[in-house]
mmCIF file with all atom_site columns, C-alpha atoms in Angstrom:
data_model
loop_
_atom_site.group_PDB
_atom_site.id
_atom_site.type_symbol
_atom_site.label_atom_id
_atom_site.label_alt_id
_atom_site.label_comp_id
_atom_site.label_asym_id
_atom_site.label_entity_id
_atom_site.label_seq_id
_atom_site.pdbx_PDB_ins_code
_atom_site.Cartn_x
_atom_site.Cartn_y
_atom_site.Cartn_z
_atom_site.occupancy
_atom_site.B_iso_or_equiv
_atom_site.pdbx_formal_charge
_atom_site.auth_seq_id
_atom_site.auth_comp_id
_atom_site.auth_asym_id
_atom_site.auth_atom_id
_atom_site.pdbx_PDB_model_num
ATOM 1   C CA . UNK A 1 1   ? 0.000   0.000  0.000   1.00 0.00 ? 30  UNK A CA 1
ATOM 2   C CA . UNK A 1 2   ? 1.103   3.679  -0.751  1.00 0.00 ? 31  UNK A CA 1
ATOM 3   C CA . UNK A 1 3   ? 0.145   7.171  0.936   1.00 0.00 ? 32  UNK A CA 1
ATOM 4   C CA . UNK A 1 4   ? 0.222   9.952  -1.471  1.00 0.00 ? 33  UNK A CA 1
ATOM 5   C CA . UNK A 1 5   ? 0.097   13.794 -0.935  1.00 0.00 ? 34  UNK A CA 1
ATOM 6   C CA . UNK A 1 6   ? -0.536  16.326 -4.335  1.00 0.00 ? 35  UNK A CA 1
ATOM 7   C CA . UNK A 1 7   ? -1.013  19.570 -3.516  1.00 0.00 ? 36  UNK A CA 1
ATOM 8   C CA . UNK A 1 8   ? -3.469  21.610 -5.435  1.00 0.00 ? 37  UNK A CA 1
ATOM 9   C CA . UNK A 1 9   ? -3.303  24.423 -7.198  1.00 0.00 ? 38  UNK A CA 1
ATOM 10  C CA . UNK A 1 10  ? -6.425  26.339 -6.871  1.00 0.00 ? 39  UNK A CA 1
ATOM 11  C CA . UNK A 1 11  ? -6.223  29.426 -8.866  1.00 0.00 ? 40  UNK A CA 1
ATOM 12  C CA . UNK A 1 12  ? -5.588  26.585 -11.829 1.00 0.00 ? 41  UNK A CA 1
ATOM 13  C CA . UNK A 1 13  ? -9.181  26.707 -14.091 1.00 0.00 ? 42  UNK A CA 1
ATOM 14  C CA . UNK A 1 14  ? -8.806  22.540 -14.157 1.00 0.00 ? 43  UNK A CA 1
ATOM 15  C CA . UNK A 1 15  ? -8.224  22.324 -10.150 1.00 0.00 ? 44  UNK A CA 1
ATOM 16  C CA . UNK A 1 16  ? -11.466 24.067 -9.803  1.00 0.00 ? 45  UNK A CA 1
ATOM 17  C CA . UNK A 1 17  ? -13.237 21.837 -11.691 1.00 0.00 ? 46  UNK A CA 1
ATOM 18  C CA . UNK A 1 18  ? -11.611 18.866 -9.843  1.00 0.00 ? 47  UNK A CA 1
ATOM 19  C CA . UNK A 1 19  ? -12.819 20.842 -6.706  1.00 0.00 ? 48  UNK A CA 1
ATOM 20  C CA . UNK A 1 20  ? -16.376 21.523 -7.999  1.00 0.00 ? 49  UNK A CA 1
ATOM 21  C CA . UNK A 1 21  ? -16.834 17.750 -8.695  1.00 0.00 ? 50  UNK A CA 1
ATOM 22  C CA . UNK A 1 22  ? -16.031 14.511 -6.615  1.00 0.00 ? 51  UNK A CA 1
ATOM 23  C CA . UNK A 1 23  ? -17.338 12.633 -9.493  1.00 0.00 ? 52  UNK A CA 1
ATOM 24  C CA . UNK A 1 24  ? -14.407 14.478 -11.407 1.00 0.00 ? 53  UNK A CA 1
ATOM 25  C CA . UNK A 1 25  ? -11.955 14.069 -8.710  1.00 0.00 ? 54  UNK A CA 1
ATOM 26  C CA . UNK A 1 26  ? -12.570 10.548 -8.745  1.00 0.00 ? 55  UNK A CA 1
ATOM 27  C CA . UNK A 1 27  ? -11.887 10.180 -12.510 1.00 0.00 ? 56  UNK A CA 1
ATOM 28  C CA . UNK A 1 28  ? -8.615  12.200 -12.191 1.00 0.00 ? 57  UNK A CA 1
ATOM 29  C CA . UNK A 1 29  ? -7.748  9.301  -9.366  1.00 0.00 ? 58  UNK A CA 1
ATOM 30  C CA . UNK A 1 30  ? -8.456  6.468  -11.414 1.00 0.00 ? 59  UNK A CA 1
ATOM 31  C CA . UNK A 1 31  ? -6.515  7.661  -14.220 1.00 0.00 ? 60  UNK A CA 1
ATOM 32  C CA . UNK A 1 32  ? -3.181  7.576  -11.626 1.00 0.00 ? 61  UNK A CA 1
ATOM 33  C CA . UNK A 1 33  ? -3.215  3.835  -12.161 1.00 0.00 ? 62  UNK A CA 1
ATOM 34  C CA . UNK A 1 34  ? -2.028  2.431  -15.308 1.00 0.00 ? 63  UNK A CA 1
ATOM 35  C CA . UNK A 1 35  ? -3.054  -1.506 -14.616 1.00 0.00 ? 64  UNK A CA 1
ATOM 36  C CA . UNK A 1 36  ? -6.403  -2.236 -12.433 1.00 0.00 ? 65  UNK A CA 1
ATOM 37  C CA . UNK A 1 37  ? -4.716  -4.042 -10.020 1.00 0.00 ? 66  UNK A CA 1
ATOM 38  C CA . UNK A 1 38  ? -3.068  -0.836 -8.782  1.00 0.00 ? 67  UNK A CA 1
ATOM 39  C CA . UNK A 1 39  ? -6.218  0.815  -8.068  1.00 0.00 ? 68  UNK A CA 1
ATOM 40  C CA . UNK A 1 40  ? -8.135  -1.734 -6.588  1.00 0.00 ? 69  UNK A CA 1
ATOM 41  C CA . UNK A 1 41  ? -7.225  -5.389 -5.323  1.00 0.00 ? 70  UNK A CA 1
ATOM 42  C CA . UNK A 1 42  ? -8.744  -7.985 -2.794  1.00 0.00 ? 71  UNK A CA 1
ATOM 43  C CA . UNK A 1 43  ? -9.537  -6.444 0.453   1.00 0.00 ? 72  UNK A CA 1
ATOM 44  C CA . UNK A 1 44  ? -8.346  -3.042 -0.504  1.00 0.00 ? 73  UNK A CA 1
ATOM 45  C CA . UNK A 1 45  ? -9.384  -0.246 -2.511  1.00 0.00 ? 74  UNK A CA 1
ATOM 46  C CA . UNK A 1 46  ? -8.220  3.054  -3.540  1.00 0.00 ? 75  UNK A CA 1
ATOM 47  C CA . UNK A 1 47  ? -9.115  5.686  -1.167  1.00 0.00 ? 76  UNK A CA 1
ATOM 48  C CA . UNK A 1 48  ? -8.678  9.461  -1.431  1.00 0.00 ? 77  UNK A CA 1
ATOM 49  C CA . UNK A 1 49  ? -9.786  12.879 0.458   1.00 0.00 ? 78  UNK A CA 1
ATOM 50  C CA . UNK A 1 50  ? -9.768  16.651 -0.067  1.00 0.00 ? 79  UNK A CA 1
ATOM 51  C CA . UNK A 1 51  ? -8.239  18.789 2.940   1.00 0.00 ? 80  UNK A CA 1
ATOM 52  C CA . UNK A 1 52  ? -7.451  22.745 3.577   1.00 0.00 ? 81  UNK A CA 1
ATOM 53  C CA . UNK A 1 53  ? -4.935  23.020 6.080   1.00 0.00 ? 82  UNK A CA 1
ATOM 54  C CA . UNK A 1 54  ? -4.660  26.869 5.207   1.00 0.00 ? 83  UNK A CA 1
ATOM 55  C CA . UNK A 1 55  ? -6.206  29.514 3.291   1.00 0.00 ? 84  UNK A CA 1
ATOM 56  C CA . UNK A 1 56  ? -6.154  28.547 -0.457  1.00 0.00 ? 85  UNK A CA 1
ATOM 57  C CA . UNK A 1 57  ? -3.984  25.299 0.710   1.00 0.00 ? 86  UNK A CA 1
ATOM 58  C CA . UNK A 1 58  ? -5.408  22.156 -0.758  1.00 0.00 ? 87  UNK A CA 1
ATOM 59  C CA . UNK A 1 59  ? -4.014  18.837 -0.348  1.00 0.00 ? 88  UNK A CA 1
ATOM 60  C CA . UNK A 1 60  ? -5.450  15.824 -2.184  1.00 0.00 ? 89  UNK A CA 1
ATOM 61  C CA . UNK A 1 61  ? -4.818  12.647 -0.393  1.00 0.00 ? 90  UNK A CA 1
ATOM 62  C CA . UNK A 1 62  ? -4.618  8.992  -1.728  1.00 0.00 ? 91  UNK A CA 1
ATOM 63  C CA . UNK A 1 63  ? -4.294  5.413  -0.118  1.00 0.00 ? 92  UNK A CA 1
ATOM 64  C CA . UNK A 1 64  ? -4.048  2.752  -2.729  1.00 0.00 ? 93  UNK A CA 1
ATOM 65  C CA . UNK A 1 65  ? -2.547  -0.690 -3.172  1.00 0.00 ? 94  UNK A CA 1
ATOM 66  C CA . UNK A 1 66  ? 0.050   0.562  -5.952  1.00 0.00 ? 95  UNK A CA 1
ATOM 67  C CA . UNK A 1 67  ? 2.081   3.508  -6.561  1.00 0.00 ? 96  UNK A CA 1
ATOM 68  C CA . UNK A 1 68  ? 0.224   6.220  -8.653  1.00 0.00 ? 97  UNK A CA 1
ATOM 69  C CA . UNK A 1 69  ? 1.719   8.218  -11.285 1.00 0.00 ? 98  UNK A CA 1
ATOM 70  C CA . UNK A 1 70  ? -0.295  11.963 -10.540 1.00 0.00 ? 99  UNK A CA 1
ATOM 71  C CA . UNK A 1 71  ? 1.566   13.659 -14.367 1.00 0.00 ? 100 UNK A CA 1
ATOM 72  C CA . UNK A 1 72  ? -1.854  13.967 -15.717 1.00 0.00 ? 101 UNK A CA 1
ATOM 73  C CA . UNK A 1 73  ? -3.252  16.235 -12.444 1.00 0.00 ? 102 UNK A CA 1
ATOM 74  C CA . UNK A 1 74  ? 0.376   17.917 -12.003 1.00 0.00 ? 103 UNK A CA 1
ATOM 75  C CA . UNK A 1 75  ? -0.306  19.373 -15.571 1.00 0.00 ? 104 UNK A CA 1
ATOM 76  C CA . UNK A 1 76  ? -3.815  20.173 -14.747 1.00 0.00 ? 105 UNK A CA 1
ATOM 77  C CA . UNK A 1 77  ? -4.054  21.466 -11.159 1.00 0.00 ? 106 UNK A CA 1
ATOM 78  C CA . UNK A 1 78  ? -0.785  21.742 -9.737  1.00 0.00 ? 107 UNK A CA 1
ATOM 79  C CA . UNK A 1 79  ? 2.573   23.438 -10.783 1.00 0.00 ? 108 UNK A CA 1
ATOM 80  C CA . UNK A 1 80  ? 4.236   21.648 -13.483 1.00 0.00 ? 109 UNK A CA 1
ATOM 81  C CA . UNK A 1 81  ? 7.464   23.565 -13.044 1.00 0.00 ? 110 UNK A CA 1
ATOM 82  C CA . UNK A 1 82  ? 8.206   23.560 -9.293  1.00 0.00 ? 111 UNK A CA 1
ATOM 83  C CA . UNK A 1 83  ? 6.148   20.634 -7.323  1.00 0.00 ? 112 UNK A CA 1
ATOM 84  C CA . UNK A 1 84  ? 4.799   17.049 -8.038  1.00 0.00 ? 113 UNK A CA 1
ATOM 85  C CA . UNK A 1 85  ? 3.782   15.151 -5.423  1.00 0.00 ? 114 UNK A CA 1
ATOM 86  C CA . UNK A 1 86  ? 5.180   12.643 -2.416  1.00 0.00 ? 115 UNK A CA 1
ATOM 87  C CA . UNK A 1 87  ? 4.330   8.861  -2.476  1.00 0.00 ? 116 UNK A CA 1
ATOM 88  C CA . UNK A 1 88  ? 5.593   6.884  0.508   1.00 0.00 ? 117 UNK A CA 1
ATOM 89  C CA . UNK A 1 89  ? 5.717   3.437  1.524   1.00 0.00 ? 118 UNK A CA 1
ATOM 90  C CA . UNK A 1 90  ? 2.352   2.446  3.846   1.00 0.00 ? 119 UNK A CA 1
ATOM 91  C CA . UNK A 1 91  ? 3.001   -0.865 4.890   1.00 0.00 ? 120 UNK A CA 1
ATOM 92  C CA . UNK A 1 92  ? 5.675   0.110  7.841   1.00 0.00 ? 121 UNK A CA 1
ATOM 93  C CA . UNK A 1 93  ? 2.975   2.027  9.334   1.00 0.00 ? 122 UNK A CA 1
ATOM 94  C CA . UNK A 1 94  ? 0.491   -0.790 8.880   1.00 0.00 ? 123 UNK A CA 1
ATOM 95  C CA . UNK A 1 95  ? 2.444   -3.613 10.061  1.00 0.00 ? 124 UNK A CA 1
ATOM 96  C CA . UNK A 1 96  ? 3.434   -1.187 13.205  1.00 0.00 ? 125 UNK A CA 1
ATOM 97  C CA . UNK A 1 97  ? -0.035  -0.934 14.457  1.00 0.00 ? 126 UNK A CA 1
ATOM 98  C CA . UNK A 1 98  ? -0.604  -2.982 17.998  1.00 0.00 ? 127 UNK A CA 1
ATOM 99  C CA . UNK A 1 99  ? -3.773  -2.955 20.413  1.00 0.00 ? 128 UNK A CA 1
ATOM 100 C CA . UNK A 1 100 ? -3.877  0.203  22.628  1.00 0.00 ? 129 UNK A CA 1
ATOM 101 C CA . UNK A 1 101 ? -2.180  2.156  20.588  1.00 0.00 ? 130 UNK A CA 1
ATOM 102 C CA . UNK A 1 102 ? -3.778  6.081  20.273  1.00 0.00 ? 131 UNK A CA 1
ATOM 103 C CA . UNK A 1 103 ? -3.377  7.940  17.394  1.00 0.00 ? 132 UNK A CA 1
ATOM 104 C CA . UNK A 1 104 ? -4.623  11.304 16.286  1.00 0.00 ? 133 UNK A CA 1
ATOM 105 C CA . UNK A 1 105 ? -6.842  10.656 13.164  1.00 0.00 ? 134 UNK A CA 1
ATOM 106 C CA . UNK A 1 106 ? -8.146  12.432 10.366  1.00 0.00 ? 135 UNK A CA 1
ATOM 107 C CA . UNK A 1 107 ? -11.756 10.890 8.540   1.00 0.00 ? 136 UNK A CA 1
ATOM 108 C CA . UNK A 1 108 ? -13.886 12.651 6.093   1.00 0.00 ? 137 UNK A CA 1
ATOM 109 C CA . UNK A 1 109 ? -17.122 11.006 5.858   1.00 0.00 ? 138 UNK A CA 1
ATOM 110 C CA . UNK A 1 110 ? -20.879 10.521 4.573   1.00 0.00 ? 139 UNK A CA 1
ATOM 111 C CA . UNK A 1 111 ? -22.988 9.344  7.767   1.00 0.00 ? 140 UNK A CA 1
ATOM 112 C CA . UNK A 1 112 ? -26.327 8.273  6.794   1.00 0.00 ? 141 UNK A CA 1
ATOM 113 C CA . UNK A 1 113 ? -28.673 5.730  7.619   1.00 0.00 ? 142 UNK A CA 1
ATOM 114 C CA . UNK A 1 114 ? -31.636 3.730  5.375   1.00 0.00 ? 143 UNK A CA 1
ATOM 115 C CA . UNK A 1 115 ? -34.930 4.440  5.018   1.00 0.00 ? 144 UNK A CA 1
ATOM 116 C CA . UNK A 1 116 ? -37.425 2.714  3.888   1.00 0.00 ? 145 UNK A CA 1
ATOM 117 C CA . UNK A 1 117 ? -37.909 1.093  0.249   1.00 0.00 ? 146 UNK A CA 1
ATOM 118 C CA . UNK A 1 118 ? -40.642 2.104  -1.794  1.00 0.00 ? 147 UNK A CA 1
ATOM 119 C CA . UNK A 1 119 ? -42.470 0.796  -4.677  1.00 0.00 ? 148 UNK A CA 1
ATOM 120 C CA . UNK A 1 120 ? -41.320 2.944  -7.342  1.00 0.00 ? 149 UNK A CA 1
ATOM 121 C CA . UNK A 1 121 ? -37.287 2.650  -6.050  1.00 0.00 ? 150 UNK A CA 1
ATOM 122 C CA . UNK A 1 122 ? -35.127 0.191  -6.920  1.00 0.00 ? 151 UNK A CA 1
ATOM 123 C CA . UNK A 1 123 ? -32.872 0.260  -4.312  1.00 0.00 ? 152 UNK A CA 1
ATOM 124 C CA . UNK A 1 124 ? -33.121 1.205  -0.531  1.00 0.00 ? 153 UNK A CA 1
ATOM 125 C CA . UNK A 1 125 ? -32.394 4.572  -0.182  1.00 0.00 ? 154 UNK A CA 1
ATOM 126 C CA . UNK A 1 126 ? -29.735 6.888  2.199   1.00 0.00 ? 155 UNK A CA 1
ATOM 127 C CA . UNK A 1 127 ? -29.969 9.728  3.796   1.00 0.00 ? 156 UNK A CA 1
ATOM 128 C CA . UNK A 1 128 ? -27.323 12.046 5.433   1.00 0.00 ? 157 UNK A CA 1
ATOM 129 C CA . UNK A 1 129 ? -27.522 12.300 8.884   1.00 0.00 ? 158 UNK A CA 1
ATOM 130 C CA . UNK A 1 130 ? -27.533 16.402 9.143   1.00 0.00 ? 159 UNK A CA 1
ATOM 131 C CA . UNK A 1 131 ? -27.390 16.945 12.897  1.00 0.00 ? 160 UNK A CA 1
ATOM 132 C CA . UNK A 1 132 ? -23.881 17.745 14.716  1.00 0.00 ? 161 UNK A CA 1
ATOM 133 C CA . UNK A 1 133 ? -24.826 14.760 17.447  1.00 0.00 ? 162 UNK A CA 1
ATOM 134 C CA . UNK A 1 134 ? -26.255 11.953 15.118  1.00 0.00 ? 163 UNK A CA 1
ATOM 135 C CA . UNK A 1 135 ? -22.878 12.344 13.319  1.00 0.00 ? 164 UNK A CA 1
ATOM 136 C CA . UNK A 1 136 ? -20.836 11.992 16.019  1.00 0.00 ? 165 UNK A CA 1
ATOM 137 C CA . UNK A 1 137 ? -23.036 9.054  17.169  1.00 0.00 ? 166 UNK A CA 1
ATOM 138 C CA . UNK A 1 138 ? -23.329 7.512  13.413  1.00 0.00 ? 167 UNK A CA 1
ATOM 139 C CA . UNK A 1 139 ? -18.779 7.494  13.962  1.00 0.00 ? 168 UNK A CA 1
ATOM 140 C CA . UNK A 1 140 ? -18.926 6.267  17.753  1.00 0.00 ? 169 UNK A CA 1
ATOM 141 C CA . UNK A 1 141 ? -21.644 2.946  16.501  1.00 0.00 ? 170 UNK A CA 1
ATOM 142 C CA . UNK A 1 142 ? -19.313 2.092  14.279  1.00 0.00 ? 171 UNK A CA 1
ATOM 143 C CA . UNK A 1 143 ? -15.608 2.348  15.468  1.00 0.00 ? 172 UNK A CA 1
ATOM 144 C CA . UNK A 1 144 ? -15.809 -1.138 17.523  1.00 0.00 ? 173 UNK A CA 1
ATOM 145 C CA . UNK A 1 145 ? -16.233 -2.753 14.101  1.00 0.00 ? 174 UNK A CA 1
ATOM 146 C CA . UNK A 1 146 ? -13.555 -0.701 12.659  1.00 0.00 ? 175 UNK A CA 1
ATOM 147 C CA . UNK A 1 147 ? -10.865 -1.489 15.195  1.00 0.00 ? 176 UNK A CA 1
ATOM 148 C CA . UNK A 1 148 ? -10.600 1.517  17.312  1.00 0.00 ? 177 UNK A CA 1
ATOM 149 C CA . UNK A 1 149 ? -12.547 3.230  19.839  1.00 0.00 ? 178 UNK A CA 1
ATOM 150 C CA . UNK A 1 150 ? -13.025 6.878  20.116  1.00 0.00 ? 179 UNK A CA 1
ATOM 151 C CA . UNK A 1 151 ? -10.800 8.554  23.117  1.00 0.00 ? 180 UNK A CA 1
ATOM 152 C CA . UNK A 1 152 ? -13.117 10.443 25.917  1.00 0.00 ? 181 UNK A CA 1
ATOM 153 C CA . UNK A 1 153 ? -12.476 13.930 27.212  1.00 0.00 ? 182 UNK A CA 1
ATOM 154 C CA . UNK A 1 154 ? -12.049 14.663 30.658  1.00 0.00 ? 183 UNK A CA 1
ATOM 155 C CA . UNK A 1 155 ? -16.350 15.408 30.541  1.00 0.00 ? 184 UNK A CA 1
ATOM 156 C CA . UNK A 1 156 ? -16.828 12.055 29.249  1.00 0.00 ? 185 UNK A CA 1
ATOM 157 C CA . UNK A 1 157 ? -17.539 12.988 25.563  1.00 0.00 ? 186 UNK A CA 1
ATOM 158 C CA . UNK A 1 158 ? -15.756 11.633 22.484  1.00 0.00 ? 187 UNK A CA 1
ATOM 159 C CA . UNK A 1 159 ? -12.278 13.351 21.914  1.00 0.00 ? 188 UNK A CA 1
ATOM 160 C CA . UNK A 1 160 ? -13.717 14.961 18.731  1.00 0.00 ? 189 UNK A CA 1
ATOM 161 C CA . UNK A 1 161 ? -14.076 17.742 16.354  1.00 0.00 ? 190 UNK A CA 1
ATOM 162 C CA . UNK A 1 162 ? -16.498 17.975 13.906  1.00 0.00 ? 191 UNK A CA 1
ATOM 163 C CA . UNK A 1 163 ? -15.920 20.589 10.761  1.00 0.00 ? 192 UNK A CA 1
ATOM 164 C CA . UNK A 1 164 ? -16.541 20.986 7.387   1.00 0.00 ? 193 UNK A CA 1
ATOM 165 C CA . UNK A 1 165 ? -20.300 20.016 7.871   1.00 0.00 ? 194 UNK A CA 1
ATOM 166 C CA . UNK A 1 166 ? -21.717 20.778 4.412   1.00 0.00 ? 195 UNK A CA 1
ATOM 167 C CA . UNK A 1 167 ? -24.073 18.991 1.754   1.00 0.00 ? 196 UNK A CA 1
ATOM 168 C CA . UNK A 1 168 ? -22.752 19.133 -2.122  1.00 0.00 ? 197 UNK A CA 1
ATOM 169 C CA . UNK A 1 169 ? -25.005 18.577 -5.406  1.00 0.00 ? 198 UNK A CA 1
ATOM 170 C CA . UNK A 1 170 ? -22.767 17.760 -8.022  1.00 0.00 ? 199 UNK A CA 1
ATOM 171 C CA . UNK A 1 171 ? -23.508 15.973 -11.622 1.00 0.00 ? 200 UNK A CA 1
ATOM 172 C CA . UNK A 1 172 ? -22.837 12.343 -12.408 1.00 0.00 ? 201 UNK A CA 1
ATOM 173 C CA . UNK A 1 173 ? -24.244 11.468 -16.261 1.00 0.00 ? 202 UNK A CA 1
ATOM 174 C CA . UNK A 1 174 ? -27.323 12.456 -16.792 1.00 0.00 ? 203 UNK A CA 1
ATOM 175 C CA . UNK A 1 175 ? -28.206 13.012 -12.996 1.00 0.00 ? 204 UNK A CA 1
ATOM 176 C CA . UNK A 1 176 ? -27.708 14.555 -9.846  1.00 0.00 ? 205 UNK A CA 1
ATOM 177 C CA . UNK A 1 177 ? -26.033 13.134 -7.018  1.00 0.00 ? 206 UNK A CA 1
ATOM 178 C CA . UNK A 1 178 ? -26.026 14.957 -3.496  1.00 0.00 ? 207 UNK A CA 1
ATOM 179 C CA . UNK A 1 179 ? -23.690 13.889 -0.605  1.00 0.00 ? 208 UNK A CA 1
ATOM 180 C CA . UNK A 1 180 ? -23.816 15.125 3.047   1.00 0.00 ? 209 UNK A CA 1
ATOM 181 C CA . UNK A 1 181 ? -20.643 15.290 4.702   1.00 0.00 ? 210 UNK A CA 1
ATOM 182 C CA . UNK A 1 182 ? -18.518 16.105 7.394   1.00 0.00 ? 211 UNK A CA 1
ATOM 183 C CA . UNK A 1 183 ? -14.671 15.580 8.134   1.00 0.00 ? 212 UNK A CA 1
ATOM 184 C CA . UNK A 1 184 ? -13.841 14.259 11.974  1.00 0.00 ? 213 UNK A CA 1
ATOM 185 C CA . UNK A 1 185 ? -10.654 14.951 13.947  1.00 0.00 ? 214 UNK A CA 1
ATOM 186 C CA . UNK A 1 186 ? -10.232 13.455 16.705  1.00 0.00 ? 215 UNK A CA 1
ATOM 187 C CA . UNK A 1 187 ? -8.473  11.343 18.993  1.00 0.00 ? 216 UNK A CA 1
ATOM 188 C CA . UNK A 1 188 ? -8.560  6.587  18.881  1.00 0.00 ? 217 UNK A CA 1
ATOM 189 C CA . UNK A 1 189 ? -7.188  3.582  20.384  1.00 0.00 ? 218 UNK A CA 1
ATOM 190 C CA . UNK A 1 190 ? -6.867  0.879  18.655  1.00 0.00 ? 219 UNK A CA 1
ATOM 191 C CA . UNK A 1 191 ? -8.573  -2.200 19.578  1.00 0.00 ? 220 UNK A CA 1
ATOM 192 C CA . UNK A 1 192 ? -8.234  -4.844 17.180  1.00 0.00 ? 221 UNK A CA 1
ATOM 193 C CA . UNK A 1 193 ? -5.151  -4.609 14.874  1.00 0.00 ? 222 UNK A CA 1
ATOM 194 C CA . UNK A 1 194 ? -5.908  -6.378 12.177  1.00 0.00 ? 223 UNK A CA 1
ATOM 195 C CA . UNK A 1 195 ? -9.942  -4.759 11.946  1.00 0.00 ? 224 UNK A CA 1
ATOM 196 C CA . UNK A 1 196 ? -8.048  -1.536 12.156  1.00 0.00 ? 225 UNK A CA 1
ATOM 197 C CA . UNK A 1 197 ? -5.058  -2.420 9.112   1.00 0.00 ? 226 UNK A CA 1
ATOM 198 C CA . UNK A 1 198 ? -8.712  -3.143 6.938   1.00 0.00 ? 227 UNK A CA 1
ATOM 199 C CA . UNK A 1 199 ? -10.368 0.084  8.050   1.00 0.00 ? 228 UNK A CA 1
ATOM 200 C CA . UNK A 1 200 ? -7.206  1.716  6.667   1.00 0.00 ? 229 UNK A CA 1
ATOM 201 C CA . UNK A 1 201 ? -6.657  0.725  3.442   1.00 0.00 ? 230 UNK A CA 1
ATOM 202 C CA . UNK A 1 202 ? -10.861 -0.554 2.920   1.00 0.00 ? 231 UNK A CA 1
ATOM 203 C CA . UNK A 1 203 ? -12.489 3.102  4.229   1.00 0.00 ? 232 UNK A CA 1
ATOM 204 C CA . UNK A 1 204 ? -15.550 3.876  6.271   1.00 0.00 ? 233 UNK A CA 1
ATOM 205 C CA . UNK A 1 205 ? -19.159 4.630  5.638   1.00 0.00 ? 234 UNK A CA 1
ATOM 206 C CA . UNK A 1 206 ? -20.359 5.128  1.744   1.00 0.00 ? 235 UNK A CA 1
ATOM 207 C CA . UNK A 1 207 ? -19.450 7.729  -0.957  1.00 0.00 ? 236 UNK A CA 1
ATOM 208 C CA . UNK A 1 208 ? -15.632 6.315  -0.892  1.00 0.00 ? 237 UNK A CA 1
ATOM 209 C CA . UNK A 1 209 ? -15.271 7.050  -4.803  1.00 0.00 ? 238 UNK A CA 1
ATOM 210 C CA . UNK A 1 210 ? -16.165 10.620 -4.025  1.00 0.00 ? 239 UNK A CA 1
ATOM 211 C CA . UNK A 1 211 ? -14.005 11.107 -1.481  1.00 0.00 ? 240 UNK A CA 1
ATOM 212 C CA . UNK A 1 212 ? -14.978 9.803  1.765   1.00 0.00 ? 241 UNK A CA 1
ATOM 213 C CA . UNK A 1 213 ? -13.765 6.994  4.056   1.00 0.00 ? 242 UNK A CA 1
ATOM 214 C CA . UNK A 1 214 ? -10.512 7.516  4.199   1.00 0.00 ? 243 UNK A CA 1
ATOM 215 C CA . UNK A 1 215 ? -8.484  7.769  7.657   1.00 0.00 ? 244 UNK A CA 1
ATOM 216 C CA . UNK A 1 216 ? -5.627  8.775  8.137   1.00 0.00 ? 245 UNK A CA 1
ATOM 217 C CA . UNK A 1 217 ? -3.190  9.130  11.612  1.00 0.00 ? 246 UNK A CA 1
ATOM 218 C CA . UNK A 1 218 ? -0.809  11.184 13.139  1.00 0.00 ? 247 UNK A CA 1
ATOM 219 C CA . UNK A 1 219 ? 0.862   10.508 16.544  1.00 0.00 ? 248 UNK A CA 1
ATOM 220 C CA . UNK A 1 220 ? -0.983  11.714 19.181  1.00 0.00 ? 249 UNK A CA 1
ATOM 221 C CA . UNK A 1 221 ? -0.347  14.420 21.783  1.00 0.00 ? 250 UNK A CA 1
#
């Protein structure tokens, strides 16, 4: 597995429509890998995520199971004459994680829940969870699956902070597809190792071709 960082160029006319667009975004992802293998293999998956760090800062993030080649979005959204981007290794990190271990953790994410199916829809339906509290709650039901369990403040409450909140409309084909999400830092313990090594390089939640799921760490403290 491989951790990439390519820094965007914003004032660039094809970064903002990358940044308009996951369904874009995504493309421009899939087009880093030359064989499908590299992109997506048993038990993994590409996985990639949009953060601001700073004022007219963006960095786009990708986990996947081969090494990408980003020329394509260098020429497009970045600055072909000064800056590429950084692939590392992510397997030392993966095979380093142990039970009990806290790490700071970065997840952007698309909590929602099922309602019910009707006759005219084919499939069940999701909706975003909107509310600060059901989001934190939709992340806390499902960390013990995932591995890790949230840290607690000295209150009691999840060692959390929710931002970015926002719900996007964006075009896919001949429709619209609209995502509701919101991007979690916090503090985790890991609990199970190997759950955790699959929540890393597998995601969280839905939406993981448009940018959510993926979680990333940081030591903690």
């Amino acid at each position: 597995m491989f951790l990439t960082r390519f820094r965007i160029n914003p004032a660039r006319r094809g970064a903002r429509k990358l940044l308009s667009s996951p369904h874009a975004m995504h493309a421009a992802v899939r087009a880093a890998f030359a064989v499908p293998e590299d992109h997506e293999r048993a038990g993994t998956r590409t996985l990639w995520r949009l953060d601001t760090p700073a004022t007219a800062t963006v960095h786009l993030y990708i986990v996947s199971p081969g090494r990408p080649d980003l020329t394509h979005l260098v020429e497009q959204a970045g600055w072909p004459t000064t800056e590429t981007w950084v692939t590392r290794d992510y397997d030392g990190l993966l095979g380093s994680l142990r039970p009990s271990q806290q790490w700071a953790f970065r997840l952007t994410a698309n909590p929602t829940h099922s309602g019910r199916k009707t006759a005219d829809a084919k499939e069940t339906q999701r909706f975003g969870y909107l509310r600060e509290q059901e989001q934190v709650e939709w992340l806390a039901s499902r960390a013990g699956r995932h591995g890790f369990a949230l840290a607690t403040q000295h209150d009691g409450l999840p060692n959390l902070r929710l931002h970015r909140r926002q719900t996007q409309s964006f075009k896919r084909g001949m429709g619209t597809v609209t995502l509701t999400t919101v991007t979690y830092d916090g503090i985790l313990q890991v609990t199970d190792a190997d759950a955790f090594r699959h929540t890393l390089t597998s995601g969280i939640g839905h939406a993981k071709a448009y940018g959510c799921g993926l979680l990333t760490l940081a030591p903690a403290g």
